[in-house]
C-alpha cells in the first residue's frame, strides 16, 4: 500500500498521472473537435444529418466547390494580405519599440507596461474602437491625416473596397503590437550587455551591432514571435464583425471569417469545415516553425 | 619613457555618487599597470572610462597623445578582456577572433591568416572551429585574449580576467598574460581585487579606495613604504597587524596597548607620549627565545607544511608567519621579536604613515 502511495506522490506514477490529465484534456477538447472537423470536410452535411456522425462520404467535392467559388481568389489574397501585413507591421513596430524601451530613460518600464493595455483588451472592443477611429466622416484618423495635409478628401476606410482590408489590418497591427514588443523585449534583455561593449571596442557601430549581435542572438525569439504572430493572426476573428463584417463585397473578407460565415450564417457546415481544414495546413506549418525555433532556448 | 595613457584630474559622477575623485595617472608605453582595490573602489570604472564605455564628468584622458573624451570606444583603438570574456556565442573561435578585422578592411583571406598567427601565439590552432560553449574556462580566456591582441591595439585593458578560473589555472594564466605582454611589447592596464595578482604581474601598482588613488608605485615600493594604513593593510598576505601604541619617554621606543604593555624599539625618534598605530607584518615577527621583545599566548596554529600561521590570544589578535613547521602549539607562549626598521608607524586618526 505504501509502495503504491509513494509511487503516486514522488515516483513515476505521479508523473504519469499529471501527463495523462493534460493528454485527456487535450484529446477531448482539442483533438476530437479537430478530427471531427476534418472528417466533416469530407462529408455531405445538411440540417437533417447534423446530429449523426455517419453521413454520406463526399470525397473532395467540398474542396472542389470551395475552390471554385468566385470569391475564393479574393479571400485568399485578402487573407495573405491580412496575415503578412499584420505580422510585418506588428514585428517591425514591435521590434522598434522593444529596442526603444531598452534604453534607460525614466519610467521606461512603466510606459512599456502601459502598452500592454492594447493586448489585454477584448478584440471586439478594439474593433469598435478602431471602427470609430476609421469612420469616414467623423473619424479621428481622417481628421489627423487631413490636418497634416496627407489627404485632401475623406477616406472611407471601412466602405471603400480598396481600403477595407487596410482597416482591419491596421487595427490588428495595433492589437498585436504590444505582444510582439513584450516577447522581443524579453529576448533583448537576455543578451548580455558586455557583448555589445566587446563589439563596440572591436569597432562595430550601431548598425553592425544590430546586425551581427542583436539579430543572431535573437534568432530563436524572432522565430517564435513570427510563428506566434501567424497563428494569432489566422485566429483573429473579432475585428471583422466589429469593423467591416468582411465587406464591402468580400473586399475585407478572410478565410477565418469566411469559414464562420459558411457554418453559422449559411449553415453549410461542410464548407465551413473545409475552409478551416485548409487553414489548419498553414497553422501547422507555423507551429512546426515555432517548435523548431524554440527547441534550443539555452544560450551558449 | 613615452606616456601611452595620460589621465589628468579625472572626475566621474553617477548622479550624486562621486565614483572617481581627481584621478591623476600616467601609464608609460610598454608598462603593465595594475589597478587594485576592494570592490566599489572605482577601479573598474576607471578602466571602463579609459575604454570609453563610461564617460568621464571632467578632466583629461589621452591615449597615445590624443585627447579621448567624447571619442566613442570603437575609435579609441583599445582592446578589453572582460571578466565574463564576453565571447560572441553565435560565432566560432575563428569568428570571434576575426570580428574586429571586418571593420578594419581586412578581406577573408587576410583575416584568416592573421587569426592563424594569433591562434599560434595563444595556442588555439586546434580550436578555431569550436563554439564558445564547447570550450573550457581556460580556453575561453585564451580566445578573449586572442580577440584583444589580433587588432594590435594601443592598449590592453583587463577587467578581472582571471576571477572565473580555478586557483591553479589562475596562477598559470597570470604568468601567461605577463609573458604575452612582454612578447608583444604592449601597454596593459589590469584591474583586479587580488593584491597578489597585482603584485606579481605589474610593474606599477595603483591602489584605489572609494574613488581615490591611495598610492601608486612599484609593487615592492608599496610593500616596503606604504603611504597609509589602508595600503599597508591591503598589500601583503596575510595582512599587516595593527596595534595601538604610545611613544615611550625616550622617544625611541613604543609601548604596545596589549596585555603586558611590551615595548618595541623604533628606528627613529618621535615625540614622547604621542599616540601611534604600529604596523607589524606577520612575516617580520620572528620567534626569538634568546631576547624576546614580546611574549604572547597562541590561540590557533595552522600549518601548510612550508609555512606556519599562528594567531595570538591578544586583543587585537596578531598573526605571525614562520617558515617551516611551528615549534609552538596552541596555548603556549610565543617569544617574539621584530627588527626596528620593519616597524611601520601611522597616525592613529589620519592613517598616514609617519
XYZ file of C-alpha atoms in Angstrom:
654
model
C 0.000 0.000 0.000
C 2.774 2.366 0.997
C 4.682 1.478 -2.196
C 1.710 2.410 -4.344
C 1.183 5.605 -2.404
C 4.820 6.680 -2.634
C 4.921 5.913 -6.343
C 1.989 8.283 -6.711
C 3.454 11.056 -4.581
C 7.067 11.027 -5.710
C 7.594 8.218 -8.197
C 6.829 7.701 -11.872
C 3.161 7.151 -11.077
C 2.659 10.795 -10.233
C 4.400 11.918 -13.416
C 2.185 9.677 -15.497
C -0.901 10.974 -13.690
C -0.002 14.585 -14.433
C 0.773 13.863 -18.066
C -2.392 11.863 -18.603
C -4.644 14.597 -17.189
C -3.152 17.004 -19.703
C -3.367 14.495 -22.509
C -7.008 13.634 -21.790
C -7.836 17.330 -21.663
C -6.086 17.986 -24.981
C -7.585 14.966 -26.724
C -11.124 15.650 -25.552
C -11.213 19.392 -26.112
C -8.779 19.893 -28.995
C -8.053 16.565 -30.662
C -11.620 15.327 -31.040
C -13.130 18.538 -32.471
C -10.163 18.791 -34.817
C -10.628 15.286 -36.144
C -14.394 15.801 -36.314
C -13.827 18.944 -38.339
C -11.532 17.166 -40.778
C -13.980 14.291 -41.146
C -16.833 16.716 -41.759
C -14.946 18.351 -44.594
C -15.134 15.048 -46.487
C -18.852 14.531 -45.884
C -22.147 15.857 -47.157
C -23.632 17.743 -44.218
C -27.104 19.248 -44.146
C -29.600 20.229 -41.493
C -31.060 16.706 -41.417
C -27.905 14.706 -40.747
C -26.316 17.257 -38.434
C -26.948 15.137 -35.338
C -25.455 11.907 -36.671
C -21.868 11.033 -37.368
C -22.495 8.677 -40.330
C -23.115 10.959 -43.223
C -22.639 10.364 -46.957
C -18.989 10.475 -47.978
C -18.350 13.366 -50.360
C -14.736 12.814 -51.233
C -13.070 16.029 -52.331
C -16.352 17.527 -53.504
C -16.421 20.143 -50.721
C -12.861 21.240 -51.532
C -13.674 21.454 -55.251
C -16.685 23.633 -54.518
C -14.870 25.942 -52.113
C -12.023 26.468 -54.551
C -14.412 27.165 -57.428
C -16.339 29.871 -55.537
C -15.960 33.220 -57.327
C -14.790 34.904 -54.090
C -12.158 32.223 -53.319
C -9.302 34.042 -55.050
C -10.163 37.356 -53.442
C -10.412 35.855 -49.961
C -7.127 34.022 -50.420
C -5.491 37.279 -51.465
C -7.084 39.158 -48.560
C -6.005 36.513 -46.063
C -2.434 36.680 -47.326
C -2.504 40.494 -47.154
C -4.020 40.470 -43.682
C -1.609 37.859 -42.325
C 1.617 39.182 -43.813
C 0.666 42.840 -43.399
C -0.222 42.278 -39.751
C 2.881 40.226 -38.968
C 5.201 42.640 -40.751
C 3.636 45.668 -39.051
C 3.493 44.100 -35.611
C 7.014 42.742 -35.841
C 8.793 45.795 -37.224
C 6.999 48.271 -34.966
C 7.193 45.885 -32.012
C 10.932 45.412 -32.502
C 11.481 49.143 -32.812
C 9.506 49.778 -29.619
C 11.291 46.970 -27.785
C 14.663 48.489 -28.719
C 13.406 51.923 -27.739
C 12.352 50.757 -24.277
C 15.709 49.022 -23.755
C 17.202 52.495 -23.500
C 17.278 53.503 -19.886
C 15.118 56.554 -19.533
C 12.842 57.434 -16.629
C 9.644 55.359 -16.434
C 10.705 53.174 -19.405
C 9.383 50.010 -17.735
C 6.137 51.678 -16.670
C 5.375 53.095 -20.093
C 6.176 49.738 -21.648
C 3.687 48.160 -19.251
C 1.009 50.624 -20.309
C 1.398 49.389 -23.894
C 0.005 46.053 -22.784
C -3.421 47.663 -22.482
C -3.969 47.130 -26.193
C -3.222 43.456 -25.799
C -5.467 42.748 -22.819
C -8.465 44.459 -24.419
C -11.050 42.114 -25.995
C -10.917 42.030 -29.787
C -14.478 43.236 -30.102
C -13.718 46.323 -28.030
C -10.623 47.014 -30.087
C -12.739 46.529 -33.196
C -15.346 49.010 -32.000
C -12.606 51.498 -31.070
C -10.961 51.287 -34.448
C -14.360 51.355 -36.086
C -14.773 54.864 -34.680
C -11.201 55.929 -35.370
C -11.536 54.838 -39.002
C -15.027 56.204 -39.522
C -15.290 58.145 -42.793
C -16.952 61.458 -41.995
C -16.212 61.909 -38.309
C -13.243 59.545 -37.739
C -10.149 60.735 -35.887
C -7.714 59.225 -38.375
C -9.170 61.168 -41.277
C -9.164 64.346 -39.228
C -5.475 63.891 -38.430
C -4.478 62.968 -41.992
C -6.366 65.971 -43.316
C -4.958 68.207 -40.631
C -1.342 67.397 -41.508
C -2.133 67.582 -45.212
C -1.582 63.953 -46.213
C -5.026 63.620 -47.793
C -7.461 66.144 -49.283
C -10.683 64.177 -49.493
C -12.301 61.921 -46.928
C -11.033 58.318 -46.951
C -13.803 55.775 -46.444
C -11.680 53.168 -44.698
C -14.498 50.798 -43.921
C -16.664 51.109 -47.008
C -14.159 51.636 -49.815
C -13.327 48.169 -51.238
C -9.739 49.278 -51.874
C -9.226 50.337 -48.261
C -11.352 47.977 -46.169
C -8.673 45.282 -45.821
C -6.296 48.022 -44.640
C -8.779 48.992 -41.952
C -8.779 45.560 -40.317
C -5.045 45.095 -40.842
C -4.198 48.397 -39.123
C -6.453 47.516 -36.206
C -4.841 44.106 -35.932
C -1.325 45.572 -36.010
C -2.292 47.797 -33.092
C -3.796 44.842 -31.259
C -0.746 42.594 -31.630
C 1.938 45.239 -31.306
C 2.295 45.046 -27.531
C 2.527 41.276 -27.539
C 5.345 41.373 -30.107
C 7.081 44.117 -28.190
C 6.926 42.199 -24.903
C 8.310 38.956 -26.339
C 11.051 40.789 -28.201
C 11.905 42.821 -25.082
C 12.437 39.604 -23.173
C 14.740 38.383 -25.925
C 16.661 41.643 -25.969
C 17.017 41.707 -22.198
C 18.576 38.249 -22.302
C 21.506 39.425 -24.436
C 24.407 40.237 -22.101
C 25.381 43.902 -22.216
C 29.076 43.145 -22.330
C 28.630 41.522 -25.754
C 27.674 44.925 -27.086
C 30.563 46.518 -25.243
C 33.001 43.980 -26.650
C 31.601 44.527 -30.150
C 31.850 48.267 -29.710
C 35.503 48.017 -28.714
C 36.044 45.723 -31.695
C 34.966 48.604 -33.913
C 31.302 47.840 -34.605
C 28.972 50.816 -34.987
C 25.294 50.747 -34.045
C 24.133 49.165 -37.288
C 26.859 46.495 -37.167
C 25.976 45.697 -33.572
C 22.325 45.284 -34.534
C 23.017 43.004 -37.494
C 25.878 40.960 -36.031
C 24.858 40.765 -32.359
C 21.181 41.531 -31.826
C 19.692 39.682 -34.794
C 21.696 36.458 -34.500
C 21.262 36.370 -30.710
C 17.508 36.891 -31.167
C 17.100 34.194 -33.804
C 15.025 31.829 -31.713
C 12.952 34.659 -30.220
C 12.253 36.094 -33.667
C 11.259 32.673 -34.989
C 8.884 32.195 -32.083
C 7.396 35.694 -32.391
C 6.781 35.345 -36.126
C 5.262 31.894 -35.768
C 3.005 33.004 -32.915
C 2.099 36.082 -34.958
C 0.989 33.878 -37.833
C -1.056 31.677 -35.517
C -2.722 34.606 -33.728
C -3.420 36.453 -36.962
C -5.079 33.420 -38.503
C -7.129 33.132 -35.311
C -8.147 36.800 -35.421
C -11.892 36.910 -35.776
C -13.383 39.599 -33.527
C -12.115 42.539 -35.554
C -14.020 41.512 -38.671
C -17.575 41.569 -37.320
C -16.711 44.727 -35.377
C -15.212 46.750 -38.226
C -16.191 45.638 -41.743
C -18.062 42.322 -41.496
C -15.818 41.177 -44.333
C -17.343 43.695 -46.699
C -17.962 45.539 -48.807
C -18.419 42.711 -51.338
C -15.895 40.443 -49.568
C -13.179 43.058 -50.092
C -12.023 42.594 -46.485
C -13.124 39.014 -46.030
C -10.527 36.489 -44.874
C -10.534 32.702 -44.574
C -11.357 32.510 -40.870
C -14.330 34.849 -41.212
C -15.439 33.075 -44.370
C -15.422 29.729 -42.547
C -17.645 31.215 -39.869
C -19.970 32.718 -42.489
C -20.349 29.296 -44.145
C -21.065 27.476 -40.918
C -23.140 29.927 -38.957
C -24.692 32.289 -41.488
C -25.297 29.904 -44.380
C -25.393 26.758 -42.201
C -23.202 24.979 -44.755
C -21.140 23.180 -42.110
C -19.250 21.054 -44.599
C -17.802 24.054 -46.450
C -17.106 25.859 -43.199
C -15.152 22.804 -42.068
C -13.391 22.628 -45.428
C -12.145 26.225 -45.238
C -10.918 25.703 -41.679
C -9.107 22.493 -42.620
C -7.314 24.422 -45.371
C -6.225 26.969 -42.759
C -5.141 24.168 -40.490
C -2.412 23.404 -43.013
C -0.937 26.886 -42.650
C -1.188 26.913 -38.853
C 0.519 23.538 -38.771
C 3.481 24.916 -40.727
C 3.670 27.890 -38.362
C 3.517 25.574 -35.346
C 6.366 23.489 -36.676
C 8.446 26.636 -37.173
C 7.584 27.710 -33.618
C 8.542 24.397 -32.048
C 11.693 24.241 -34.138
C 12.846 27.737 -33.245
C 12.268 27.289 -29.515
C 13.837 23.836 -29.403
C 17.154 25.082 -28.010
C 16.322 28.040 -25.849
C 19.576 27.622 -23.923
C 22.156 30.152 -24.985
C 25.803 29.172 -25.246
C 59.503 56.730 -21.255
C 56.744 57.947 -23.537
C 53.387 58.086 -21.831
C 50.773 55.906 -23.566
C 47.817 56.737 -21.361
C 47.613 60.032 -19.507
C 44.813 60.646 -17.050
C 44.684 64.138 -15.573
C 42.235 65.410 -12.918
C 39.559 62.952 -13.976
C 36.264 63.006 -12.076
C 33.250 60.802 -12.610
C 29.825 61.283 -11.075
C 26.855 58.932 -11.274
C 24.165 61.369 -10.278
C 25.032 62.250 -6.694
C 27.562 59.456 -6.369
C 31.160 60.554 -6.835
C 32.780 57.462 -8.376
C 36.205 58.836 -9.343
C 37.791 61.727 -7.479
C 40.548 63.719 -9.132
C 42.412 60.793 -10.669
C 45.907 61.503 -11.977
C 47.762 58.630 -13.556
C 50.376 58.284 -16.274
C 50.955 54.915 -17.856
C 54.186 54.637 -19.852
C 54.281 52.798 -23.178
C 55.004 49.121 -22.640
C 54.184 49.162 -18.937
C 51.987 46.693 -17.111
C 49.870 48.648 -14.676
C 47.530 47.086 -12.144
C 44.569 48.897 -10.650
C 43.788 47.223 -7.364
C 41.396 47.843 -4.512
C 38.334 46.486 -2.757
C 35.054 46.265 -4.669
C 33.413 49.620 -5.231
C 36.734 51.462 -5.173
C 36.314 52.730 -8.745
C 38.996 50.624 -10.416
C 36.617 49.114 -12.968
C 35.004 52.492 -13.582
C 38.432 53.947 -14.301
C 39.234 51.106 -16.707
C 35.878 51.461 -18.455
C 36.474 55.205 -18.711
C 39.754 54.526 -20.498
C 37.855 52.200 -22.859
C 35.153 54.810 -23.393
C 32.392 52.563 -22.055
C 31.851 55.145 -19.330
C 32.059 58.850 -19.900
C 34.107 60.991 -17.557
C 32.480 64.017 -15.972
C 35.548 66.225 -16.112
C 39.287 66.014 -16.657
C 41.503 64.864 -19.498
C 42.174 61.431 -20.854
C 44.758 60.917 -23.565
C 45.740 57.727 -25.323
C 48.947 57.897 -27.354
C 48.797 61.654 -27.180
C 45.242 62.057 -28.481
C 42.506 63.519 -26.309
C 39.824 60.863 -25.896
C 36.939 62.483 -24.043
C 33.967 62.303 -26.389
C 35.608 59.729 -28.672
C 33.446 56.570 -28.954
C 35.016 53.258 -27.847
C 35.304 51.913 -31.383
C 37.571 54.781 -32.363
C 39.882 54.574 -29.353
C 41.873 51.610 -30.634
C 41.979 49.807 -27.302
C 41.072 46.186 -26.605
C 39.454 44.825 -23.496
C 39.323 41.406 -21.903
C 36.138 41.138 -19.875
C 35.604 39.263 -16.645
C 32.866 37.245 -18.361
C 35.079 37.056 -21.506
C 32.060 38.354 -23.482
C 32.738 35.900 -26.313
C 30.192 36.046 -29.127
C 28.228 32.829 -28.503
C 26.902 32.582 -32.050
C 30.354 32.676 -33.637
C 33.086 30.050 -33.529
C 36.574 30.866 -32.294
C 37.664 31.988 -35.753
C 34.633 34.274 -35.981
C 35.340 35.705 -32.547
C 38.965 36.390 -33.397
C 38.312 37.987 -36.767
C 35.223 40.011 -35.810
C 37.171 43.234 -35.311
C 39.095 42.766 -38.557
C 35.978 43.099 -40.699
C 35.742 46.741 -39.618
C 39.368 47.369 -40.480
C 39.196 46.488 -44.145
C 40.655 43.007 -43.973
C 39.372 40.524 -46.556
C 38.549 36.941 -45.624
C 41.957 35.529 -46.541
C 43.950 38.197 -44.745
C 41.739 37.822 -41.682
C 42.176 34.059 -41.720
C 45.942 34.428 -41.999
C 46.016 36.855 -39.095
C 43.757 34.601 -36.997
C 46.107 31.680 -37.652
C 49.061 33.723 -36.433
C 47.251 34.764 -33.272
C 45.944 31.248 -32.675
C 49.561 30.080 -32.875
C 50.645 32.630 -30.273
C 47.992 31.737 -27.744
C 47.727 28.034 -28.561
C 44.252 27.877 -30.079
C 45.082 26.447 -33.501
C 43.165 23.225 -32.864
C 40.062 25.025 -31.635
C 39.305 27.547 -34.389
C 36.121 25.796 -35.486
C 34.733 25.343 -31.970
C 31.989 27.461 -30.446
C 32.459 29.183 -27.073
C 30.039 26.803 -25.352
C 32.305 23.905 -26.345
C 35.375 25.413 -24.660
C 36.685 25.146 -21.108
C 37.127 28.219 -18.924
C 40.828 28.489 -19.666
C 40.254 28.152 -23.409
C 37.586 30.842 -23.367
C 40.021 33.058 -21.535
C 42.553 32.477 -24.317
C 40.027 33.320 -27.015
C 39.226 36.560 -25.197
C 42.939 37.372 -25.152
C 43.337 36.426 -28.789
C 40.469 38.686 -29.709
C 42.230 41.503 -27.904
C 45.654 41.052 -29.462
C 44.540 40.470 -33.053
C 43.871 44.131 -33.756
C 47.190 45.290 -32.255
C 45.598 47.966 -30.081
C 47.262 50.906 -28.399
C 46.414 49.450 -25.009
C 45.088 46.238 -23.497
C 42.524 46.621 -20.777
C 41.875 43.670 -18.490
C 38.834 43.674 -16.221
C 39.413 40.958 -13.594
C 40.028 38.399 -16.338
C 41.092 35.577 -14.045
C 38.373 35.645 -11.421
C 36.312 32.934 -13.133
C 39.155 30.424 -13.211
C 40.149 27.894 -10.557
C 43.158 28.645 -8.365
C 45.733 26.518 -10.208
C 44.764 27.823 -13.634
C 44.733 31.360 -12.284
C 48.374 31.155 -11.242
C 49.262 29.699 -14.623
C 47.341 32.296 -16.644
C 48.908 35.040 -14.547
C 52.305 34.131 -15.891
C 50.965 33.611 -19.366
C 49.357 37.039 -19.545
C 52.540 38.680 -18.278
C 54.645 36.707 -20.799
C 52.303 37.694 -23.608
C 52.506 41.319 -22.550
C 56.303 41.207 -22.664
C 56.360 39.425 -26.019
C 54.019 41.934 -27.643
C 55.594 44.950 -26.019
C 52.088 46.050 -25.227
C 50.728 48.600 -22.805
C 48.408 46.884 -20.351
C 46.061 48.078 -17.659
C 44.882 45.306 -15.399
C 42.057 45.593 -12.900
C 41.959 43.143 -10.021
C 40.787 42.939 -6.431
C 43.517 40.419 -5.704
C 46.634 42.158 -4.453
C 48.733 39.052 -5.127
C 47.842 39.279 -8.822
C 48.674 42.962 -8.835
C 51.978 42.468 -7.025
C 53.164 39.555 -9.142
C 52.114 40.789 -12.568
C 52.511 44.518 -12.618
C 55.393 46.948 -12.993
C 53.286 49.660 -11.486
C 50.532 49.148 -8.926
C 47.774 51.678 -8.307
C 45.885 51.142 -5.063
C 42.430 52.686 -5.041
C 39.758 53.162 -2.411
C 36.420 54.964 -2.616
C 37.242 56.622 -5.947
C 40.633 57.893 -4.820
C 44.146 56.714 -5.664
C 45.624 55.952 -2.242
C 49.117 55.218 -3.519
C 50.874 54.172 -6.699
C 54.323 52.813 -7.345
C 56.406 49.708 -7.940
C 54.996 46.628 -6.156
C 57.789 46.292 -3.590
C 57.843 50.027 -3.046
C 54.223 49.758 -1.886
C 55.103 46.787 0.286
C 58.092 48.472 1.888
C 56.793 52.016 2.209
C 53.010 52.100 2.340
C 51.767 55.651 2.353
C 48.967 54.945 4.792
C 47.304 52.329 6.920
C 44.896 51.305 4.148
C 47.647 50.497 1.649
C 49.683 48.813 4.382
C 46.748 46.566 5.241
C 45.804 45.895 1.641
C 49.222 44.962 0.274
C 50.789 41.809 1.673
C 49.279 38.499 2.655
C 48.409 37.713 5.379
C 47.560 41.301 6.187
C 49.639 43.553 8.399
C 48.848 43.559 12.135
C 47.846 46.918 13.570
C 48.211 47.791 17.259
C 47.643 50.975 19.216
C 50.758 52.194 20.958
C 52.249 55.176 22.776
C 55.732 56.553 22.216
C 57.783 55.973 25.361
C 59.624 58.650 27.364
C 62.894 58.127 25.480
C 61.095 58.822 22.153
C 62.864 55.846 20.559
C 60.501 53.061 21.534
C 56.767 52.368 21.533
C 54.663 50.807 24.262
C 52.014 48.488 22.766
C 48.492 48.660 24.137
C 48.131 44.908 24.699
C 48.372 42.792 27.828
C 51.811 43.187 29.460
C 52.408 46.531 27.665
C 55.528 45.284 25.815
C 57.935 47.904 24.463
C 59.393 47.792 20.948
C 62.474 49.836 19.973
C 61.942 52.141 16.998
C 64.360 53.049 14.226
C 63.668 56.767 14.684
C 62.834 59.355 17.307
C 59.286 60.580 17.909
C 57.715 62.926 20.405
C 57.352 61.092 23.767
C 53.761 60.356 24.761
C 52.445 60.566 21.192
C 49.796 58.022 20.284
C 50.590 55.994 17.171
C 49.346 52.938 15.277
C 52.054 50.331 14.913
C 52.005 48.075 11.861
C 53.769 44.716 12.087
C 53.848 42.374 9.109
C 53.193 38.735 10.094
C 56.332 37.616 8.268
C 58.511 40.182 10.083
C 57.584 38.920 13.545
C 60.274 36.369 14.326
C 60.458 33.800 17.083
C 63.382 34.621 19.311
C 63.934 32.636 22.502
C 67.170 34.469 23.409
C 65.938 38.060 23.722
C 62.190 38.222 23.068
C 60.615 41.679 22.862
C 57.099 40.449 23.475
C 55.618 37.262 24.888
C 52.167 36.413 23.593
C 49.933 33.368 24.147
C 48.898 31.470 21.000
C 45.287 30.594 20.324
C 45.384 28.848 16.931
C 48.238 27.301 14.973
C 47.725 26.395 11.300
C 50.460 24.828 9.217
C 50.665 24.189 5.492
C 53.942 22.314 5.947
C 56.052 25.027 4.388
C 54.588 27.870 6.433
C 53.000 28.072 9.865
C 50.383 30.667 10.738
C 49.874 31.431 14.422
C 47.053 33.571 15.762
C 47.522 35.010 19.224
C 45.199 35.283 22.205
C 45.798 39.049 22.480
C 43.262 41.812 21.850
C 43.520 42.719 18.992
C 44.887 39.411 17.828
C 48.198 39.160 15.996
C 49.057 36.937 13.063
C 52.556 35.510 12.846
C 54.005 33.602 9.893
C 57.052 31.439 10.269
C 58.932 29.266 7.817
C 58.573 25.502 8.113
C 56.662 23.702 10.829
C 55.863 25.568 14.007
C 57.630 24.681 17.241
C 54.834 26.060 19.403
C 51.332 24.763 19.914
C 48.075 26.416 20.829
C 48.050 27.520 24.464
C 51.815 28.038 24.652
C 53.522 31.416 24.800
C 55.387 32.729 21.740
C 58.591 34.717 22.346
C 58.681 37.280 19.520
C 60.925 39.989 18.237
C 60.956 42.364 15.284
C 63.697 44.477 13.705
C 63.136 48.207 14.397
C 63.315 49.056 10.654
C 60.460 46.622 9.953
C 58.059 48.509 12.205
C 55.582 50.736 10.354
C 54.112 53.719 12.153
C 50.872 55.502 11.308
C 48.985 58.444 12.631
C 46.009 56.915 14.509
C 43.477 59.496 13.260
C 44.510 60.200 9.643
C 46.134 56.807 8.988
C 49.061 58.445 7.163
C 52.466 56.858 7.527
C 54.811 58.690 9.893
